[in-house]
C-alpha atoms as a printed R data frame, in Angstrom:
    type eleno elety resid chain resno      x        y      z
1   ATOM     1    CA   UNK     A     1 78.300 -222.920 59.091
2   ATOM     2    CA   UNK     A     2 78.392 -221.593 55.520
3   ATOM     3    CA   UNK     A     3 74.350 -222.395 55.429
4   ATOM     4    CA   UNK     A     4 73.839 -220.314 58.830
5   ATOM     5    CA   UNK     A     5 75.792 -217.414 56.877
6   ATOM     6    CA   UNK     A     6 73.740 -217.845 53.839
7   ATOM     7    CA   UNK     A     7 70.496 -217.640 55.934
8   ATOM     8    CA   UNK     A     8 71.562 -214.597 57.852
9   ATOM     9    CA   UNK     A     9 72.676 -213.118 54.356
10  ATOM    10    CA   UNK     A    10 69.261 -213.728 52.484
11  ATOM    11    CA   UNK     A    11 67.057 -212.544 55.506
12  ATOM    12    CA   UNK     A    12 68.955 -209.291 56.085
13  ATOM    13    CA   UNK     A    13 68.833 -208.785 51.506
14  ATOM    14    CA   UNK     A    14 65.000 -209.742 52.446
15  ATOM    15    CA   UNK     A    15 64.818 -206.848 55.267
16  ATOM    16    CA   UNK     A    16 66.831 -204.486 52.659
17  ATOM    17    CA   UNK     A    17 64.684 -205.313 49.974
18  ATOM    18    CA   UNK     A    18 61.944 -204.561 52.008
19  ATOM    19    CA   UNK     A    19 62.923 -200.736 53.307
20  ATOM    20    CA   UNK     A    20 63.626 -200.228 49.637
21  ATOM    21    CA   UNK     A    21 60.680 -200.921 48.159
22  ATOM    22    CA   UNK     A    22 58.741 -198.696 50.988
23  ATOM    23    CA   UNK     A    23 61.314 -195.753 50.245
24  ATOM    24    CA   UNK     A    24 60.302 -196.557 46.509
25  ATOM    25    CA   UNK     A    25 56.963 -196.058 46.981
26  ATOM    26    CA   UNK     A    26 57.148 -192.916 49.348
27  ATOM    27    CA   UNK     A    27 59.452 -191.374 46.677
28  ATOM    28    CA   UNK     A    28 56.426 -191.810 43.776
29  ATOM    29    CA   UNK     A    29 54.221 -189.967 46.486
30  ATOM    30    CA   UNK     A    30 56.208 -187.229 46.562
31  ATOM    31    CA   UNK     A    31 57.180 -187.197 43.357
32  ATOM    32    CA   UNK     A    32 53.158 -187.306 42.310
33  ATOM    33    CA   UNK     A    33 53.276 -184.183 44.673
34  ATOM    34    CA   UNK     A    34 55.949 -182.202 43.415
35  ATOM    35    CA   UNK     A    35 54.329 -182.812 39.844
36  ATOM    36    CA   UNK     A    36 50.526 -181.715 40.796
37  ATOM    37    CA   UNK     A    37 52.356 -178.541 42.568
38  ATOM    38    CA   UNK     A    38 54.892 -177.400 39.432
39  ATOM    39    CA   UNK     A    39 51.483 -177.986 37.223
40  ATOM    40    CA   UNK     A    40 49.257 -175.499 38.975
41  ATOM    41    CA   UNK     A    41 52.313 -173.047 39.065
42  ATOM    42    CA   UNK     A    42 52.740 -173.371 35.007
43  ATOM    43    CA   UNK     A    43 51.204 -170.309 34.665
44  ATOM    44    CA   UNK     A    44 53.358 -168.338 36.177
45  ATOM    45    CA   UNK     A    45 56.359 -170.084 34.597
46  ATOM    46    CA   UNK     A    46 54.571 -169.100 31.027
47  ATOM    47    CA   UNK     A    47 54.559 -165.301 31.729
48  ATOM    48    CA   UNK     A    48 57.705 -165.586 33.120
49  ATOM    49    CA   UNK     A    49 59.411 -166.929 29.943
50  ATOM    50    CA   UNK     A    50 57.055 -164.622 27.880
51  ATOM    51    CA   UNK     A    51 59.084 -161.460 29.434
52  ATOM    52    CA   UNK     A    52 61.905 -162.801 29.421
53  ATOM    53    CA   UNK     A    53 62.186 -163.401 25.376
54  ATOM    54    CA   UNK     A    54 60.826 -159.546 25.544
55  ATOM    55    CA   UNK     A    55 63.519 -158.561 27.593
56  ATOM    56    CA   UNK     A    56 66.230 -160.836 25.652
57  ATOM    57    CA   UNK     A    57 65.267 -159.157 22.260
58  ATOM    58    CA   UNK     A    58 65.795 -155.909 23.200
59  ATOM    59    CA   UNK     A    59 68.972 -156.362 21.610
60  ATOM    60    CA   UNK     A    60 67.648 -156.262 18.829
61  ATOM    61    CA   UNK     A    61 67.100 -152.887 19.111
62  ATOM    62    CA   UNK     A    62 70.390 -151.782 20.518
63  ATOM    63    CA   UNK     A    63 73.271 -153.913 21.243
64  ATOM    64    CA   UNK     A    64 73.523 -152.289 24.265
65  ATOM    65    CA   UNK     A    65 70.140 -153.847 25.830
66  ATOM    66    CA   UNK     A    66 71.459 -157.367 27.292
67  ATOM    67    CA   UNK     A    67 70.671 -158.694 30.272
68  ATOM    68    CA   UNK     A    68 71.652 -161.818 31.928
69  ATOM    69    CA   UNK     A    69 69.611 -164.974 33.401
70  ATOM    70    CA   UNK     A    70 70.988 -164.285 36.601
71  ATOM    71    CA   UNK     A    71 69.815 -160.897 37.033
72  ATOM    72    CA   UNK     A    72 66.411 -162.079 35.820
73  ATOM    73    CA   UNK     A    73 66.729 -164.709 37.911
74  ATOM    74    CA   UNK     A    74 66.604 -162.229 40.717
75  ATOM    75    CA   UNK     A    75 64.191 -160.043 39.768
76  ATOM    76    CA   UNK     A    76 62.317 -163.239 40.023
77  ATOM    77    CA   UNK     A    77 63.292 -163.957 43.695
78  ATOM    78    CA   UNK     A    78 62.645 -159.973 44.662
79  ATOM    79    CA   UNK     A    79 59.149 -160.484 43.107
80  ATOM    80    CA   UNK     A    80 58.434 -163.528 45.218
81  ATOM    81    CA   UNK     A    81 59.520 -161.479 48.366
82  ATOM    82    CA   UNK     A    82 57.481 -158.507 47.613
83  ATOM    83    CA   UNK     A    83 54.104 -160.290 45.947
84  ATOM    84    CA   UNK     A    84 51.517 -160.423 48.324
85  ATOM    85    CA   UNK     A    85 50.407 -163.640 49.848
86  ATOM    86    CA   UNK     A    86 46.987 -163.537 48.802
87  ATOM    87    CA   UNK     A    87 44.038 -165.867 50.097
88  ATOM    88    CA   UNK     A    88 44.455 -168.885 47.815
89  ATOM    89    CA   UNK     A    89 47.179 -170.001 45.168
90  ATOM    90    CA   UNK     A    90 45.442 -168.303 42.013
91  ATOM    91    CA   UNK     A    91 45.136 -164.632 43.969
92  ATOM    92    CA   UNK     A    92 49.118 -165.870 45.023
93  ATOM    93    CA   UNK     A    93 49.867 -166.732 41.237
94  ATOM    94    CA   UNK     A    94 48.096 -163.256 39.821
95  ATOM    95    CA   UNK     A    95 49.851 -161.047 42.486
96  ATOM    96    CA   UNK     A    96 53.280 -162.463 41.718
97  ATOM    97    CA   UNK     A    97 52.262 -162.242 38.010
98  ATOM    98    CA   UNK     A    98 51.743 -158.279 38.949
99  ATOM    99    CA   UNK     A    99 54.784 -157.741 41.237
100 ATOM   100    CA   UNK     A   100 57.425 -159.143 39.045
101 ATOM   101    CA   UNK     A   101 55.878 -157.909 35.696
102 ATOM   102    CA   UNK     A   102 56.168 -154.274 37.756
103 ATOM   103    CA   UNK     A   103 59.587 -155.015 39.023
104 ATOM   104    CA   UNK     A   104 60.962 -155.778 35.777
105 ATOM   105    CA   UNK     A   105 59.560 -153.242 34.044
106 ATOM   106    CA   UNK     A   106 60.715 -150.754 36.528
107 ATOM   107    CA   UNK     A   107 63.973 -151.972 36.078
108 ATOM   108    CA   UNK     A   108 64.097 -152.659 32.306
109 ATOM   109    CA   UNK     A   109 63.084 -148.694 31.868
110 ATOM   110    CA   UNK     A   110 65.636 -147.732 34.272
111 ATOM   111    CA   UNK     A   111 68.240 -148.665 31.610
112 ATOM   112    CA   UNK     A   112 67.165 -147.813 28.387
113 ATOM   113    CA   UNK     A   113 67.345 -144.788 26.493
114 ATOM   114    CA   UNK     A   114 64.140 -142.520 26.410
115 ATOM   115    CA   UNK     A   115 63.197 -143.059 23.083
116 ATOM   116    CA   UNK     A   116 63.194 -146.742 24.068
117 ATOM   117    CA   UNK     A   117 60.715 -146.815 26.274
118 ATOM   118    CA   UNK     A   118 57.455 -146.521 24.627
119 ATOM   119    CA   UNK     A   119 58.549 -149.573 22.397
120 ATOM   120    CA   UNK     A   120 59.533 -151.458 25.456
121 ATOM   121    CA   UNK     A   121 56.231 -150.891 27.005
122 ATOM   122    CA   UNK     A   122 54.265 -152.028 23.612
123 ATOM   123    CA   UNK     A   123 56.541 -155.124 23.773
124 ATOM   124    CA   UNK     A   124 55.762 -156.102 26.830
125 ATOM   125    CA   UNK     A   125 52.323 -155.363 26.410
126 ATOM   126    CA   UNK     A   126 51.657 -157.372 23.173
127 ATOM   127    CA   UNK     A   127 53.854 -160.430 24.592
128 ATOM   128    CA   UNK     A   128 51.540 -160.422 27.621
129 ATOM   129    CA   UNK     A   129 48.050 -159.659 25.437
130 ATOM   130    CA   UNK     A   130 49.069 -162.180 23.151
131 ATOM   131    CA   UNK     A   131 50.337 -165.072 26.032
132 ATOM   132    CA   UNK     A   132 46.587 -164.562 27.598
133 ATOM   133    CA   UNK     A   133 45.197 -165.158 23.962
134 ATOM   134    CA   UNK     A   134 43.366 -161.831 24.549
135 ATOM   135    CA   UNK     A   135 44.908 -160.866 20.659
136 ATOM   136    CA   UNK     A   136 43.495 -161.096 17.378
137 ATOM   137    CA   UNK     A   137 46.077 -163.275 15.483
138 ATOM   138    CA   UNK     A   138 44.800 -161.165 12.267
């Protein structure tokens, strides 16, 4: 009796050990999918920390100029609402690179002070220039 339990025991670990390993090896599929995905989007990750270390020094210019990761965060979102579609991922990539570099500058400007806003502009400009390598180091 304890042998027919054994048996029954080992074949059903056997059948366990079996759905396992296929789960195992659908999850490195995926997981080899998620990674080729995030990689093409690096890009737009780059630009996307590149204005936001523009935006988060502002305070170095006035206190007064601090903005939170959550409202970036959703400037982010409203940028990947608005962006249009485009025909393949790169014309996708570019136009959210557009929208939410507009957005954010929109709403950057909106509150700082007017003599501000020319060095905000040149800020964002070089940061962007110089993320593209399209700047002379010299």
């Amino acid at each position: 009796l304890d042998d027919e339990q054994l048996i029954n025991t080992l074949k059903e670990s056997k059948v366990s050990s079996t759905r396992i390993e296929a789960k195992v090896k659908e999850a490195a599929k995926t997981n080899e999918i998620i990674s080729r995905t995030r990689k093409r989007y690096q890009t737009l990750a780059f630009h996307g920390a590149q204005l936001f270390f523009t935006v988060s020094d502002l305070s170095l210019i006035d206190p007064m100029y601090q903005y939170s990761m959550e409202w970036y965060q959703t400037l982010f979102i409203t940028a990947f609402e608005r962006a249009k579609n485009g025909n393949d991922l790169e014309q996708r990539i570019k136009n959210l690179k557009d929208t939410f570099t507009y957005i954010l500058y929109q709403n950057v400007c909106r509150s700082l002070f007017a003599k501000d806003i020319l060095l905000f502009s040149f800020l964002l400009c070089v940061k962007i220039m110089s993320g593209q390598q399209r700047l002379d180091p010299t």
